[in-house]
Coordinates of C-alpha atoms and ligand atoms in Angstrom, one line a residue:
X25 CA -7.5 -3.3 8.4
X26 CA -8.2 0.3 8.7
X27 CA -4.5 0.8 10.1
X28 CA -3.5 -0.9 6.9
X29 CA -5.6 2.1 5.2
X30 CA -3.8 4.9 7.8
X31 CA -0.8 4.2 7.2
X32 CA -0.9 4.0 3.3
X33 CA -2.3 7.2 3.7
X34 CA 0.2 8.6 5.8
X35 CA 3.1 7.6 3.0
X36 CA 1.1 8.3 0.5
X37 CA 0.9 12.0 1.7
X38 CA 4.2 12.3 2.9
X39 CA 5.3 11.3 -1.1
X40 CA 3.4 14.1 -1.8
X41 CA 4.7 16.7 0.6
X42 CA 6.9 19.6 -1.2
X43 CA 5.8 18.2 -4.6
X44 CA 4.0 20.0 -7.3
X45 CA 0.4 20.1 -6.8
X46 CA -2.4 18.7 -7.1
X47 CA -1.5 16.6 -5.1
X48 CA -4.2 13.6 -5.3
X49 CA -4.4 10.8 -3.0
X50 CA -7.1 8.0 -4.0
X51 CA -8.7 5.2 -2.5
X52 CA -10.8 3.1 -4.6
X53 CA -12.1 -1.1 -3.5
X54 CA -13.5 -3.1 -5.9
X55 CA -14.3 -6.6 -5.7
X56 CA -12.8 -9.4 -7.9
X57 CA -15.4 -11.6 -8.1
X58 CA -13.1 -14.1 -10.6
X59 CA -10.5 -14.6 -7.6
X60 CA -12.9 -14.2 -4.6
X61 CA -11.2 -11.2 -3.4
X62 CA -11.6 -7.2 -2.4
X63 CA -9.0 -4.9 -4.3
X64 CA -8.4 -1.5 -2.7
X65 CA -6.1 0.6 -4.5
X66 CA -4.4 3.4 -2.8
X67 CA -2.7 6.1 -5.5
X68 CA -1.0 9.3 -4.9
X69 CA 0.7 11.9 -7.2
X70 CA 3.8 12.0 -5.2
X71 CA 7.7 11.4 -5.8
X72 CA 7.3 7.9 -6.1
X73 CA 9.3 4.9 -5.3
X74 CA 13.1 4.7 -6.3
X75 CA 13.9 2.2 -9.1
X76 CA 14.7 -1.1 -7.6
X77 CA 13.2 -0.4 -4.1
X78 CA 9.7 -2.1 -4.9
X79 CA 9.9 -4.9 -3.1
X80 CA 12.3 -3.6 -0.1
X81 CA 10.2 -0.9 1.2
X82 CA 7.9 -4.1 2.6
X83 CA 11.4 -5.5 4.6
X84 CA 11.8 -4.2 8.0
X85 CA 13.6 -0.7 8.8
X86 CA 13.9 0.3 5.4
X87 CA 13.5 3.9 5.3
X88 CA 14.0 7.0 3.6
X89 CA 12.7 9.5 5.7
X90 CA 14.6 11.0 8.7
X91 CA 12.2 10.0 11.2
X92 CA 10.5 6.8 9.9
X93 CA 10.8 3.9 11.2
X94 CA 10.3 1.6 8.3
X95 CA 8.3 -0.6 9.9
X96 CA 5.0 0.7 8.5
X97 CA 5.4 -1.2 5.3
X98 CA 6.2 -5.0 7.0
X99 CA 3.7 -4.4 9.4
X100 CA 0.6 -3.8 6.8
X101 CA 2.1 -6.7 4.7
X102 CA 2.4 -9.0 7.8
X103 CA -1.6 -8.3 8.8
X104 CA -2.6 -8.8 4.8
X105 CA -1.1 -12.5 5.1
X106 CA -2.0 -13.1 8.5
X107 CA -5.4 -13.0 6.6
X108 CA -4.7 -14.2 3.6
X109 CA -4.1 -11.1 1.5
X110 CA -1.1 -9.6 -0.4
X111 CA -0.1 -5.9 -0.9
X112 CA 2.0 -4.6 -3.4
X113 CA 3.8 -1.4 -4.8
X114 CA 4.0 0.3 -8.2
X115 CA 4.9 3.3 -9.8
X116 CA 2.8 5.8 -11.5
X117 CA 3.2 8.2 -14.5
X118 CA 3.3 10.5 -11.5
X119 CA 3.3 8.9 -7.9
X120 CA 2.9 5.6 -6.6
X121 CA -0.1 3.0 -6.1
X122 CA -0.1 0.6 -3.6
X123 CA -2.5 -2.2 -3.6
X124 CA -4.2 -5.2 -1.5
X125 CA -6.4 -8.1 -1.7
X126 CA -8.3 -10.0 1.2
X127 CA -9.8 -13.0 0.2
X128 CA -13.5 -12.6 0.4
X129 CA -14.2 -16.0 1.8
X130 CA -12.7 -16.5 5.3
X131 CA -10.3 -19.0 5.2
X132 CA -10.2 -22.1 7.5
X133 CA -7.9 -22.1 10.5
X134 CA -4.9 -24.3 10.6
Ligands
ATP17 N1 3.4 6.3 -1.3 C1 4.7 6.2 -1.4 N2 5.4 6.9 -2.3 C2 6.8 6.8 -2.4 N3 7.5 6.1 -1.5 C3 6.9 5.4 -0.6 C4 5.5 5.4 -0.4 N4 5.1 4.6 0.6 C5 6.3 4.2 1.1 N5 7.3 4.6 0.4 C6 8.8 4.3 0.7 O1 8.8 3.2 1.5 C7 9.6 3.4 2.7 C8 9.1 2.5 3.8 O2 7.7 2.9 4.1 P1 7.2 2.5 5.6 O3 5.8 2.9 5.7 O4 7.5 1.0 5.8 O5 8.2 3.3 6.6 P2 8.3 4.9 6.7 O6 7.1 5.5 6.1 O7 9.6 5.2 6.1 O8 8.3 5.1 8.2 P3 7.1 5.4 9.2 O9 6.0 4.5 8.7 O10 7.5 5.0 10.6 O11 6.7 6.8 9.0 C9 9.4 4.9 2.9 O12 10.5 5.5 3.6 C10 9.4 5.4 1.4 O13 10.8 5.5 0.9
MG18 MG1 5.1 4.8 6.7

């Protein structure tokens, strides 16, 4: 899970690189004790995500950078589900804010 955390991070402060400052990158968990889950939130100020692209930055090789890979994304959301969780994107006023949930009770195996 913390490479989940990493490499929300990592986007969140390359949004943020050559944009106005402050630049702000949050982190906050809270748990949602109506649907049994932990909520972590991860916000930045930076250039947030292009209109349309909220859903296809968690699809495999989808990229805007010159070096990413675009894998970062599917990989986080893949390890979410493999326990049970979701993630999701959203634009700020200024930036983006990406979110996940893990279920709070371990769910049984298949
Ligand atoms: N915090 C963010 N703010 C704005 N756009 C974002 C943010 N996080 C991700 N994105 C967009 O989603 C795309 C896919 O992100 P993902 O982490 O899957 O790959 P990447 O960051 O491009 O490559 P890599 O993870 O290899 O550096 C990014 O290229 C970027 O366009
Ligand atoms: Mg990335």
């Amino acid at each position: 899970m913390s490479d989940v955390l990493k490499l929300s991070k990592m986007n969140g402060m390359d949004a943020m690189d050559g944009e106005p400052r402050p630049h702000n990158l949050t982190i906050r968990t809270r748990r949602n004790a109506e649907y049994d889950v932990v909520e972590v939130r991860i916000s930045d100020s930076g250039k947030g995500i292009a209109k349309g692209a909220l859903t296809s930055i968690f699809d495999a090789f989808v990229t805007t950078k010159p070096q990413g890979t675009g894998l970062g994304l599917p990989i986080a959301r893949t390890i979410l589900e493999s326990y049970g969780g979701d993630i999701w994107a959203e634009n700020r006023q200024r930036g983006a804010v990406f979110s996940f949930t893990l279920p709070l009770t371990r769910m049984q195996a298949e």
